[in-house]
Structure formats: structure tokens, C-alpha cells
CSV table of C-alpha atoms and ligand atoms in Angstrom, one decimal:
chain,number,residue,atom,x,y,z
A,248,MET,CA,121.7,219.9,27.3
A,249,LYS,CA,119.9,221.8,24.6
A,250,VAL,CA,120.6,221.0,20.9
A,251,SER,CA,119.6,222.6,17.8
A,252,PHE,CA,118.3,220.3,15.1
A,253,LYS,CA,120.9,222.0,12.6
A,254,GLU,CA,123.6,220.5,14.6
A,255,LEU,CA,122.1,216.9,14.0
A,256,GLY,CA,121.9,217.5,10.2
A,257,LEU,CA,118.3,217.6,10.1
A,258,VAL,CA,115.9,220.2,8.3
A,259,ASN,CA,112.5,221.9,9.1
A,260,THR,CA,109.7,221.4,7.0
A,261,ARG,CA,109.4,225.0,5.5
A,262,GLU,CA,111.3,224.6,2.3
A,263,MET,CA,110.2,221.1,1.8
A,264,PHE,CA,106.5,221.9,2.1
A,265,ALA,CA,106.7,225.0,-0.1
A,266,LYS,CA,108.3,222.7,-2.9
A,267,ALA,CA,105.7,219.9,-2.4
A,268,VAL,CA,102.8,222.2,-2.7
A,269,LYS,CA,104.1,223.9,-6.0
A,270,GLY,CA,105.1,220.3,-7.4
A,271,GLY,CA,102.0,218.7,-6.7
A,272,TYR,CA,103.3,215.8,-4.4
A,273,ALA,CA,103.4,215.1,-0.7
A,274,ILE,CA,106.1,214.3,1.9
A,275,PRO,CA,105.9,210.8,3.6
A,276,ALA,CA,105.6,211.1,7.4
A,277,PHE,CA,106.4,207.7,8.8
A,278,ASN,CA,106.3,207.0,12.5
A,279,PHE,CA,109.2,205.1,14.1
A,280,ASN,CA,109.5,203.3,17.5
A,281,ASN,CA,112.5,201.1,16.7
A,282,MET,CA,115.8,200.5,14.7
A,283,GLU,CA,114.2,198.3,12.2
A,284,GLN,CA,111.5,200.7,11.1
A,285,LEU,CA,113.9,203.7,11.0
A,286,GLN,CA,116.3,201.5,8.9
A,287,ALA,CA,113.6,200.5,6.5
A,288,ILE,CA,112.5,204.3,6.2
A,289,ILE,CA,116.0,205.5,5.5
A,290,GLN,CA,116.8,202.8,3.1
A,291,ALA,CA,113.5,203.6,1.1
A,292,SER,CA,114.2,207.4,1.2
A,293,ALA,CA,117.6,207.0,0.2
A,294,GLU,CA,117.0,204.7,-2.6
A,295,THR,CA,114.2,206.9,-4.0
A,296,LYS,CA,115.8,210.2,-3.0
A,297,SER,CA,112.6,211.2,-1.3
A,298,PRO,CA,112.6,213.9,1.4
A,299,VAL,CA,111.2,212.2,4.6
A,300,ILE,CA,109.6,213.2,7.8
A,301,LEU,CA,110.5,210.8,10.8
A,302,GLN,CA,107.5,210.9,13.4
A,303,VAL,CA,107.9,210.2,16.9
A,304,SER,CA,104.7,210.1,18.9
A,305,LYS,CA,104.3,210.7,22.7
A,306,GLY,CA,103.9,206.9,22.9
A,307,ALA,CA,107.0,206.3,21.0
A,308,ARG,CA,108.9,208.7,23.2
A,309,ASN,CA,107.9,206.7,26.2
A,310,TYR,CA,108.6,203.5,24.4
A,311,ALA,CA,112.0,204.2,23.2
A,312,ASN,CA,113.3,207.0,25.2
A,313,GLN,CA,113.6,210.6,23.7
A,314,THR,CA,117.4,210.9,24.0
A,315,LEU,CA,117.8,207.6,22.2
A,316,LEU,CA,115.4,208.6,19.5
A,317,ARG,CA,117.3,211.9,18.9
A,318,TYR,CA,120.6,210.1,18.5
A,319,MET,CA,118.9,207.6,16.2
A,320,ALA,CA,117.7,210.4,13.9
A,321,GLN,CA,121.3,211.8,14.0
A,322,GLY,CA,122.5,208.5,12.9
A,323,ALA,CA,119.9,208.3,10.4
A,324,VAL,CA,121.3,211.3,8.6
A,325,GLU,CA,124.9,209.7,8.5
A,326,TYR,CA,123.4,206.3,7.4
A,327,ALA,CA,121.6,207.9,4.7
A,328,LYS,CA,124.9,209.6,3.4
A,329,GLU,CA,126.6,206.2,3.9
A,330,LEU,CA,123.8,204.8,1.4
A,331,GLY,CA,125.0,207.3,-1.2
A,332,TRP,CA,122.2,210.0,-0.6
A,333,LYS,CA,124.2,213.1,-1.0
A,334,LYS,CA,122.0,215.5,0.4
A,335,PRO,CA,119.5,213.9,3.0
A,336,GLN,CA,116.3,215.9,3.6
A,337,ILE,CA,115.2,214.4,6.9
A,338,VAL,CA,112.8,215.9,9.5
A,339,LEU,CA,112.5,214.9,13.0
A,340,HIS,CA,108.9,215.6,14.1
A,341,LEU,CA,106.9,215.2,17.3
A,342,ASP,CA,103.6,213.6,16.1
A,343,HIS,CA,100.5,214.6,18.1
A,344,GLY,CA,102.2,216.7,20.8
A,345,ASP,CA,99.5,217.5,23.6
A,346,SER,CA,101.1,220.1,25.7
A,347,TYR,CA,103.4,223.2,25.6
A,348,GLU,CA,105.8,221.4,27.8
A,349,LEU,CA,106.2,218.2,25.6
A,350,CYS,CA,106.8,220.5,22.3
A,351,LYS,CA,109.1,222.7,24.2
A,352,SER,CA,111.2,219.6,25.4
A,353,CYS,CA,111.2,218.2,21.8
A,354,VAL,CA,112.4,221.6,20.5
A,355,ASP,CA,115.2,221.6,23.0
A,356,PHE,CA,116.1,218.2,22.2
A,357,GLY,CA,116.9,218.5,18.6
A,358,PHE,CA,113.4,217.9,16.9
A,359,SER,CA,113.2,220.2,13.9
A,360,SER,CA,109.3,220.2,13.6
A,361,VAL,CA,106.6,219.6,16.2
A,362,MET,CA,102.9,219.1,16.0
A,363,ILE,CA,100.8,220.7,18.7
A,364,ASP,CA,97.3,218.8,18.6
A,365,ALA,CA,95.0,220.8,20.5
A,366,SER,CA,92.1,220.0,18.2
A,367,SER,CA,89.9,218.5,21.1
A,368,LEU,CA,90.0,221.8,22.8
A,369,PRO,CA,87.4,224.5,22.2
A,370,TYR,CA,88.5,226.9,19.3
A,371,GLU,CA,90.0,229.7,21.2
A,372,GLU,CA,91.9,227.3,23.6
A,373,ASN,CA,93.3,225.8,20.6
A,374,VAL,CA,94.4,229.1,18.9
A,375,LYS,CA,95.9,230.1,22.4
A,376,LEU,CA,98.1,226.8,23.0
A,377,THR,CA,99.1,226.6,19.4
A,378,ARG,CA,100.4,230.3,19.5
A,379,LYS,CA,102.3,229.6,22.5
A,380,VAL,CA,104.0,226.7,21.0
A,381,VAL,CA,104.6,228.7,17.7
A,382,ASN,CA,106.2,231.5,19.6
A,383,TYR,CA,108.7,229.1,21.3
A,384,ALA,CA,109.4,226.8,18.4
A,385,HIS,CA,110.1,229.7,15.9
A,386,LYS,CA,112.9,231.2,18.0
A,387,TYR,CA,114.9,228.2,17.3
A,388,ASP,CA,113.4,227.8,13.6
A,389,VAL,CA,111.5,224.7,14.3
A,390,THR,CA,108.3,224.5,12.3
A,391,VAL,CA,104.9,223.8,13.9
A,392,GLU,CA,101.9,221.8,12.6
A,393,ALA,CA,98.5,222.5,14.1
A,394,GLU,CA,95.2,220.7,13.8
A,395,LEU,CA,91.6,222.0,13.3
A,396,GLY,CA,88.7,219.4,13.2
A,397,VAL,CA,88.8,216.0,14.8
A,398,LEU,CA,89.7,212.6,13.5
A,399,ALA,CA,88.1,209.4,14.8
A,400,GLY,CA,90.1,206.4,16.0
A,401,VAL,CA,91.7,204.9,19.0
A,402,GLU,CA,95.3,204.4,19.5
A,403,ASP,CA,97.6,204.5,22.5
A,404,GLU,CA,97.8,208.3,22.8
A,405,VAL,CA,95.3,209.4,20.2
A,406,SER,CA,91.5,208.9,20.9
A,407,SER,CA,88.2,210.1,19.7
A,408,ALA,CA,85.0,208.1,19.0
A,409,VAL,CA,83.7,210.4,16.3
A,410,SER,CA,85.1,212.6,13.6
A,411,HIS,CA,84.3,216.4,12.9
A,412,TYR,CA,85.3,217.6,9.7
A,413,THR,CA,87.3,220.9,9.8
A,414,LYS,CA,85.2,224.0,9.3
A,415,PRO,CA,86.7,225.9,6.3
A,416,GLU,CA,85.3,229.2,7.5
A,417,GLU,CA,87.6,228.9,10.6
A,418,VAL,CA,91.0,228.2,8.9
A,419,ILE,CA,92.0,231.8,7.8
A,420,ASP,CA,91.5,233.1,11.3
A,421,PHE,CA,93.1,230.2,12.8
A,422,VAL,CA,96.4,230.3,10.8
A,423,LYS,CA,96.6,234.3,11.1
A,424,LYS,CA,96.3,234.1,14.8
A,425,THR,CA,98.5,231.2,15.4
A,426,LYS,CA,101.0,231.5,12.8
A,427,CYS,CA,101.3,227.8,12.4
A,428,ASP,CA,103.4,226.5,9.6
A,429,SER,CA,101.1,223.8,8.3
A,430,LEU,CA,97.5,222.7,9.3
A,431,ALA,CA,96.2,219.1,9.7
A,432,ILE,CA,92.6,218.7,8.6
A,433,SER,CA,89.8,216.3,9.2
A,434,ILE,CA,88.1,215.0,5.7
A,435,GLY,CA,87.2,211.6,6.7
A,436,THR,CA,90.6,209.8,7.5
A,437,SER,CA,91.0,208.3,10.9
A,438,HIS,CA,93.8,206.5,12.9
A,439,GLY,CA,94.6,202.9,13.1
A,440,ALA,CA,93.6,199.9,11.1
A,441,TYR,CA,89.8,200.0,11.4
A,442,LYS,CA,89.0,203.2,9.9
A,443,PHE,CA,85.4,202.4,9.0
A,444,THR,CA,82.8,199.9,10.2
A,445,PRO,CA,81.4,197.6,7.6
A,446,GLU,CA,78.0,199.3,8.0
A,447,GLN,CA,79.7,202.7,6.8
A,448,CYS,CA,81.1,200.8,3.6
A,449,THR,CA,79.4,199.4,0.5
A,450,ARG,CA,80.4,196.0,-1.0
A,451,ASP,CA,82.0,195.5,-4.4
A,452,PRO,CA,79.5,193.4,-6.2
A,453,LYS,CA,82.2,191.4,-8.0
A,454,THR,CA,84.7,190.9,-5.2
A,455,GLY,CA,82.6,191.0,-2.4
A,456,LYS,CA,85.1,193.3,-0.7
A,457,LEU,CA,84.2,196.3,1.4
A,458,VAL,CA,84.5,199.8,-0.2
A,459,PRO,CA,84.9,202.6,2.2
A,460,PRO,CA,83.2,205.8,1.6
A,461,PRO,CA,85.1,208.7,-0.1
A,462,LEU,CA,87.1,211.3,1.5
A,463,ALA,CA,85.4,214.8,1.8
A,464,PHE,CA,87.2,216.3,-1.2
A,465,ASP,CA,84.7,219.2,-0.9
A,466,VAL,CA,86.1,220.2,2.4
A,467,LEU,CA,89.6,220.0,1.3
A,468,LYS,CA,88.9,222.2,-1.7
A,469,ALA,CA,87.0,224.8,0.4
A,470,VAL,CA,90.1,224.7,2.6
A,471,GLU,CA,92.6,225.2,-0.2
A,472,LYS,CA,90.4,228.1,-1.6
A,473,LYS,CA,90.6,229.9,1.9
A,474,LEU,CA,94.4,229.4,2.3
A,475,PRO,CA,96.0,229.1,-1.3
A,476,GLY,CA,99.3,227.5,-1.2
A,477,PHE,CA,99.2,226.7,2.5
A,478,PRO,CA,100.6,223.4,3.6
A,479,ILE,CA,97.7,220.9,4.5
A,480,VAL,CA,98.4,217.7,6.4
A,481,LEU,CA,96.5,214.4,6.4
A,482,HIS,CA,96.7,212.2,9.3
A,483,GLY,CA,95.3,208.7,9.6
A,484,SER,CA,96.4,208.0,6.0
A,485,SER,CA,97.2,204.3,5.9
A,486,SER,CA,95.6,202.1,3.3
A,487,VAL,CA,95.8,199.0,5.4
A,488,PRO,CA,96.8,196.8,2.5
A,489,GLN,CA,94.9,193.5,2.3
A,490,GLU,CA,97.8,191.5,1.6
A,491,TYR,CA,99.2,192.4,5.2
A,492,VAL,CA,95.9,192.0,6.9
A,493,ASP,CA,95.7,188.6,5.1
A,494,MET,CA,99.3,187.7,6.2
A,495,CYS,CA,98.5,188.5,9.7
A,496,ASN,CA,95.2,186.6,9.6
A,497,GLN,CA,96.7,183.6,7.9
A,498,TYR,CA,99.4,183.1,10.3
A,499,GLY,CA,97.4,183.4,13.7
A,500,GLY,CA,96.4,186.9,13.8
A,501,LYS,CA,92.8,188.2,14.3
A,502,LEU,CA,92.1,191.4,12.4
A,503,PRO,CA,88.6,191.1,11.2
A,504,ASN,CA,87.2,193.8,8.7
A,505,ALA,CA,90.5,195.9,9.0
A,506,ILE,CA,90.0,198.6,6.3
A,507,GLY,CA,91.9,201.8,5.4
A,508,ILE,CA,91.9,204.7,2.8
A,509,PRO,CA,92.1,203.5,-0.7
A,510,GLU,CA,95.5,204.6,-2.3
A,511,GLU,CA,93.9,206.4,-5.4
A,512,GLN,CA,92.3,208.9,-3.0
A,513,LEU,CA,95.5,209.8,-1.2
A,514,ARG,CA,97.2,210.1,-4.5
A,515,LYS,CA,94.6,212.6,-5.5
A,516,ALA,CA,95.1,214.4,-2.2
A,517,ALA,CA,98.8,214.5,-2.6
A,518,LYS,CA,98.4,216.3,-6.0
A,519,SER,CA,96.5,219.2,-4.2
A,520,ALA,CA,97.5,221.4,-1.0
A,521,VAL,CA,98.1,218.2,0.9
A,522,CYS,CA,101.8,218.2,1.4
A,523,LYS,CA,102.3,215.8,4.3
A,524,ILE,CA,100.6,212.4,4.5
A,525,ASN,CA,101.0,210.2,7.7
A,526,ILE,CA,101.5,206.7,7.7
A,527,ASP,CA,102.1,204.4,10.7
A,528,SER,CA,99.6,201.5,10.8
A,529,ASP,CA,100.7,200.2,7.3
A,530,SER,CA,104.3,199.8,8.8
A,531,ARG,CA,102.9,198.0,11.8
A,532,LEU,CA,100.7,195.7,9.7
A,533,ALA,CA,103.9,195.0,7.3
A,534,MET,CA,106.1,194.2,10.2
A,535,THR,CA,103.7,192.0,12.0
A,536,GLY,CA,102.5,190.2,9.1
A,537,ALA,CA,106.1,189.2,8.0
A,538,ILE,CA,107.1,188.3,11.6
A,539,ARG,CA,103.9,186.0,12.0
A,540,LYS,CA,104.7,184.5,8.7
A,541,HIS,CA,108.4,184.0,9.4
A,542,LEU,CA,107.8,182.4,12.7
A,543,ALA,CA,105.0,180.1,11.6
A,544,GLU,CA,107.2,178.8,8.7
A,545,ASN,CA,110.3,178.6,11.0
A,546,PRO,CA,109.2,177.4,14.4
A,547,GLY,CA,112.7,176.7,15.5
A,548,HIS,CA,113.9,180.2,15.1
A,549,PHE,CA,114.6,182.2,18.0
A,550,ASP,CA,117.1,184.7,17.0
A,551,PRO,CA,115.4,188.1,16.7
A,552,ARG,CA,117.5,189.0,13.5
A,553,GLN,CA,115.9,185.9,11.8
A,554,TYR,CA,112.3,187.4,11.8
A,555,LEU,CA,113.2,191.0,12.0
A,556,LYS,CA,115.2,191.0,8.8
A,557,PRO,CA,112.3,189.9,6.6
A,558,ALA,CA,110.1,192.4,8.5
A,559,ARG,CA,112.3,195.2,7.7
A,560,GLU,CA,112.6,194.1,4.0
A,561,GLU,CA,108.6,194.1,3.9
A,562,MET,CA,108.4,197.5,5.6
A,563,LYS,CA,111.0,199.0,3.2
A,564,LYS,CA,108.9,197.5,0.1
A,565,MET,CA,105.9,199.1,1.5
A,566,TYR,CA,107.6,202.4,2.1
A,567,ILE,CA,109.1,202.6,-1.5
A,568,HIS,CA,105.7,201.9,-3.0
A,569,LYS,CA,104.0,204.6,-1.0
A,570,ILE,CA,106.8,207.2,-2.0
A,571,ILE,CA,106.5,206.3,-5.7
A,572,ASN,CA,102.8,205.4,-6.2
A,573,VAL,CA,101.1,207.4,-3.7
A,574,LEU,CA,103.0,210.4,-2.6
A,575,GLY,CA,104.9,211.1,-5.8
A,576,SER,CA,107.9,212.5,-3.5
A,577,ASN,CA,110.6,210.2,-5.3
A,578,GLY,CA,113.5,212.1,-6.8
A,579,LYS,CA,112.5,215.4,-4.9
A,580,ALA,CA,115.6,215.3,-2.6
A,581,ARG,CA,118.7,214.7,-4.7
B,32,G3H,O1,98.5,209.1,15.2
B,32,G3H,C1,99.1,208.3,16.0
B,32,G3H,C2,100.3,207.6,15.5
B,32,G3H,O2,99.9,206.4,14.8
B,32,G3H,C3,101.0,207.2,16.7
B,32,G3H,O3,100.3,206.1,17.6
B,32,G3H,O4,100.4,206.8,19.7
B,32,G3H,O5,100.3,204.3,19.4
B,32,G3H,O6,102.4,205.7,18.9
B,32,G3H,P1,100.9,205.8,18.9
B,33,13P,P1,97.5,205.7,10.5
B,33,13P,O1,96.9,205.0,11.8
B,33,13P,O2,96.5,205.7,9.5
B,33,13P,O3,98.8,205.1,9.9
B,33,13P,O4,97.8,207.2,10.7
B,33,13P,C1,98.9,207.6,11.6
B,33,13P,C2,99.0,209.0,11.9
B,33,13P,O5,97.9,209.8,11.4
B,33,13P,C3,100.0,209.4,12.6
B,33,13P,O6,99.9,210.7,13.3
B,34,ZN,ZN1,97.9,211.4,13.4
């Protein structure tokens, strides 16, 4: 049965992005696959009064079931109100949709925003598929994110060995032809917890720690110049906090040389036309680190609530930090 996102109490990204671009901040787009991640995201957003985008990947949809995820998002709106957030601004977004059928199914199932990621296709095919998704989604007031340029990184459903920066000279034509509502671009971020090889980094002479190469802010600037005020999206924006990598490694994990995007660079991007920043890996690391630590310190525990509770608290702490110190979206949805 078809349902509109409006009946679920969700909002699309249109107004949210317009305000973020004007205000020089970005909306957090946090991926979720289970109840604990969702609880932590909603608690953090409600406490900071930050608009938030709940992202569901194709992999999450297969893992958790689309119907269940939809009701969880609907429940999240009610939960947010219960926490004292009078006007929750919550988007349910399909992350990396790879076909018209998947995007259509999400529109029909109550998502308020979808991404069609046809960035690996030749330019004209990307335009054609994106336009087709926009035509359908806009009939139901669902907003559409598209992508130009390719990010490196390998995850369940998203994979590419090398990145190709977005070509600024293509963006005007692409947005005009597709009528997409926001555009994900490639400026050196990538998916996962291994964003750079040690060879791509330099070493801080004082700490000996790896320092990743800077993002291509010149490409971002050139895109902004071509599309003034148009909402730009950054994928692959986890910073891979060293404390979580260490926590994983100290308690039996093996994540050598995991490295992310420095938060100062994301903060700088958030102050520009970048109005949506995607974070998934950091939540995975916080959750796994906390669970590993708890189980190592409490070998007799076997009730999932015993280790999921500290994991949820760690994720909440991380989300609040991102909202306040990286995205600057706190207090923007009162
Ligand atoms: O960009 C990809 C997201 O981190 C989702 O990853 O496909 O493994 O759920 P996933
Ligand atoms: P990270 O792997 O850097 O968290 O990126 C997530 C993402 O881009 C989801 O679309
Ligand atoms: Zn992504």
C-alpha cells in the first residue's frame, strides 16, 4: 500500500537545504540499520534541536526490511516529540539508490528523499536515469539527490577502486537537464574506514601519526561558482576517530591504518554550499569499539542490552559532537 511521507510526519530536504546553504551549516545524514543506531540519532538530534537525515542504504534495506524501516522512521518522529522536540525535522532518505525501480519503491513506501546514484554510468545515461527518477519523485514532493564524479571506496553496495573528481564544467548542464534537488560531488572523500593508503599520507613529525591529503576545495569552489546557492552533498565524510579505532584494536579488533577526513576540513566544507554531510563509518566504529570494550571487560555478559546500551551511548556522544562541532546544525530545528 502506497503511503506519503507527509502522513508519517517526515519532511523532504527542500526547505532544510535552502536554510542550511544560507546559514552556512550542513545537515547531518546518518545511516541506520537497527534500533540502537536510530535511538542514538534521534536522542542526539532532539537534544541539540538539529534537523536530521536518516539514511537507508540498499544494504540496510535488505538487512532490516523496508517496511520495518519505514515504521521505525515514523516511530522516530513520535519518539522525538516524546523527548520534548516540538517540531522534529526528520528526513527519511534512500542512500545510493541504483535503479529507477528501487527509488520508485522508496517513494511509494514513505521515503521523503531519494538518491539516484548513476555516477558510474556515462554522463548522458546518468542524466537520463536521474531525470526519470526526478519525474516520478517530484509528483509526490519527494526530493532527489544525484551524483556527478566518482568516490573511491568499497562497501557492501558501493564500490569503486579509484575516485574521479567532479568536473565543474558539467554541473550546470546536469542540474538543468535533470532538475535534481541536490548534487553529490567528488572532491577527495571516499567511503569506509580506509580512505587513504599510508603512501597517500604524510606523517606528523611530532606525533608520527598519518596526515591525509587535503580535500580538493578548488573543485568545490568552482562548482559553487557555477551553481550559486545550489545544495551540494559530501559522501564519505567520516573522520574515523582514532579513539574508536584504538578501542577496537585494543580489545581484539584489527583495523590497521584506518584513516578518515579531518574534521576541520569538514567544518570548512559545511560553511560553504555543502549542506549535507554523510556519516556512516564513524557510527560503525563507535558501536563496535564500545561493544568490544564492554565484552572484553565483562566476559560473563550475554544479555545484548548489557553491551548495546554503552554502544548506543557512545554513538549518541559521537553524533552530538558531529552536530555541534562539525556540521553546525544545532539549534536549527526548534
Ligand atoms: O555509502 C555507503 C553507506 O556507508 C552504506 O553502506 O551499503 O554497507 O550499507 P552499506
Ligand atoms: P563514510 O563511510 O565516510 O561514513 O560515508 C558514508 C556515506 O557516504 C553514506 O552514503
Ligand atoms: Zn555515500
